[in-house]
Tab-separated table of C-alpha atoms in Angstrom:
chain	number	residue	atom	x	y	z
A	1	MET	CA	-105.274	29.704	63.916
A	2	LYS	CA	-102.027	31.756	61.867
A	3	ASN	CA	-99.505	32.820	64.424
A	4	ALA	CA	-99.948	36.845	63.941
A	5	ALA	CA	-95.890	37.699	64.415
A	6	THR	CA	-95.440	36.332	61.115
A	7	LEU	CA	-97.598	38.519	59.109
A	8	PRO	CA	-95.053	41.621	59.509
A	9	MET	CA	-92.168	39.604	58.796
A	10	ARG	CA	-93.686	38.072	55.439
A	11	VAL	CA	-94.818	41.722	54.413
A	12	LEU	CA	-91.254	42.941	54.851
A	13	TRP	CA	-89.860	39.859	53.389
A	14	ASN	CA	-91.925	40.191	50.092
A	15	ALA	CA	-91.722	43.836	50.121
A	16	PHE	CA	-87.642	43.724	49.974
A	17	PHE	CA	-87.850	40.393	47.925
A	18	TRP	CA	-90.042	42.236	45.337
A	19	THR	CA	-92.445	39.225	45.440
A	20	TYR	CA	-95.771	40.432	44.425
A	21	GLU	CA	-96.933	40.217	41.038
A	22	ARG	CA	-97.595	42.713	38.268
A	23	ALA	CA	-101.244	44.459	38.759
A	24	THR	CA	-101.592	43.395	42.239
A	25	TRP	CA	-102.376	46.604	44.564
A	26	GLN	CA	-99.178	45.395	46.494
A	27	TYR	CA	-97.023	46.312	43.455
A	28	ASP	CA	-98.860	49.364	42.448
A	29	LEU	CA	-98.416	50.674	46.395
A	30	MET	CA	-94.746	49.645	45.972
A	31	VAL	CA	-94.306	51.722	42.844
A	32	ILE	CA	-95.927	54.892	44.230
A	33	ALA	CA	-93.982	54.855	47.380
A	34	ILE	CA	-90.711	54.662	44.991
A	35	LEU	CA	-92.352	57.198	42.760
A	36	ALA	CA	-92.878	59.303	45.373
A	37	PHE	CA	-89.325	58.907	47.159
A	38	VAL	CA	-87.971	60.082	43.890
A	39	TRP	CA	-90.052	63.327	42.917
A	40	LEU	CA	-90.742	64.818	46.304
A	41	THR	CA	-87.410	63.845	48.408
A	42	PRO	CA	-85.523	67.514	48.681
A	43	PRO	CA	-82.063	67.620	47.347
A	44	ASP	CA	-80.708	68.672	50.459
A	45	TRP	CA	-81.596	65.247	52.128
A	46	LEU	CA	-79.372	63.634	49.654
A	47	ASN	CA	-76.445	65.928	49.658
A	48	ASP	CA	-76.308	66.146	46.019
A	49	PRO	CA	-74.031	68.748	45.151
A	50	MET	CA	-74.855	69.372	42.057
A	51	VAL	CA	-78.648	70.230	42.471
A	52	SER	CA	-79.874	73.332	43.851
A	53	GLY	CA	-83.206	75.028	45.444
A	54	CYS	CA	-85.717	72.826	47.556
A	55	GLY	CA	-87.082	70.619	45.471
A	56	PRO	CA	-90.982	70.034	44.274
A	57	ILE	CA	-92.392	70.416	48.370
A	58	GLY	CA	-90.457	73.916	48.747
A	59	TRP	CA	-91.634	74.975	45.331
A	60	ILE	CA	-95.582	73.896	46.041
A	61	ARG	CA	-95.139	75.942	49.512
A	62	THR	CA	-94.008	78.906	47.728
A	63	LEU	CA	-97.116	78.901	45.605
A	64	LEU	CA	-99.310	78.771	48.428
A	65	LYS	CA	-97.573	81.292	50.534
A	66	GLY	CA	-97.873	83.750	46.957
A	67	GLU	CA	-94.264	84.719	47.431
Protein backbone atom coordinates (compact mmCIF):
# COMPACT_ATOMS: atom_id res chain seq x y z
CA MET A 1 0.00 0.00 0.00
CA LYS A 2 1.30 3.44 -0.95
CA ASN A 3 1.73 6.14 1.64
CA ALA A 4 -0.98 8.76 0.92
CA ALA A 5 1.13 11.56 2.41
CA THR A 6 3.70 11.24 -0.36
CA LEU A 7 1.24 11.94 -3.19
CA PRO A 8 0.81 15.71 -2.60
CA MET A 9 4.55 16.10 -2.12
CA ARG A 10 5.25 14.20 -5.34
CA VAL A 11 2.79 16.39 -7.27
CA LEU A 12 4.41 19.57 -5.91
CA TRP A 13 7.89 18.23 -6.68
CA ASN A 14 6.97 17.38 -10.27
CA ALA A 15 5.25 20.74 -10.80
CA PHE A 16 8.10 22.77 -9.28
CA PHE A 17 10.80 21.02 -11.29
CA TRP A 18 8.57 20.71 -14.41
CA THR A 19 9.21 16.98 -14.81
CA TYR A 20 6.07 16.21 -16.82
CA GLU A 21 6.57 15.13 -20.42
CA ARG A 22 5.03 17.11 -23.27
CA ALA A 23 1.58 16.05 -24.48
CA THR A 24 0.49 14.84 -21.04
CA TRP A 25 -2.53 16.31 -19.31
CA GLN A 26 -0.36 17.51 -16.41
CA TYR A 27 1.90 19.46 -18.78
CA ASP A 28 -1.10 20.97 -20.55
CA LEU A 29 -2.68 21.95 -17.23
CA MET A 30 0.50 23.70 -16.09
CA VAL A 31 0.75 25.63 -19.37
CA ILE A 32 -2.91 26.68 -19.11
CA ALA A 33 -2.34 27.87 -15.52
CA ILE A 34 0.68 29.95 -16.57
CA LEU A 35 -1.14 31.51 -19.52
CA ALA A 36 -4.19 32.25 -17.36
CA PHE A 37 -1.98 34.02 -14.83
CA VAL A 38 -0.24 36.08 -17.53
CA TRP A 39 -3.42 37.07 -19.37
CA LEU A 40 -5.92 37.42 -16.53
CA THR A 41 -3.94 38.98 -13.69
CA PRO A 42 -5.00 42.62 -13.22
CA PRO A 43 -2.06 45.03 -13.56
CA ASP A 44 -2.87 46.54 -10.15
CA TRP A 45 -2.00 43.25 -8.45
CA LEU A 46 1.53 43.43 -9.85
CA ASN A 47 2.03 47.14 -9.05
CA ASP A 48 3.28 47.83 -12.57
CA PRO A 49 3.77 51.62 -12.86
CA MET A 50 3.76 51.52 -16.69
CA VAL A 51 0.30 49.95 -17.04
CA SER A 52 -3.06 51.61 -16.69
CA GLY A 53 -6.52 50.11 -16.73
CA CYS A 54 -8.07 47.17 -15.00
CA GLY A 55 -7.02 44.33 -17.29
CA PRO A 56 -9.08 41.77 -19.18
CA ILE A 57 -11.32 40.88 -16.23
CA GLY A 58 -12.28 44.52 -15.69
CA TRP A 59 -12.88 44.94 -19.41
CA ILE A 60 -15.22 41.94 -19.47
CA ARG A 61 -16.98 43.21 -16.35
CA THR A 62 -17.68 46.58 -18.01
CA LEU A 63 -18.99 44.82 -21.12
CA LEU A 64 -21.37 42.71 -19.03
CA LYS A 65 -22.63 45.73 -17.08
CA GLY A 66 -23.27 47.61 -20.32
CA GLU A 67 -21.33 50.72 -19.37
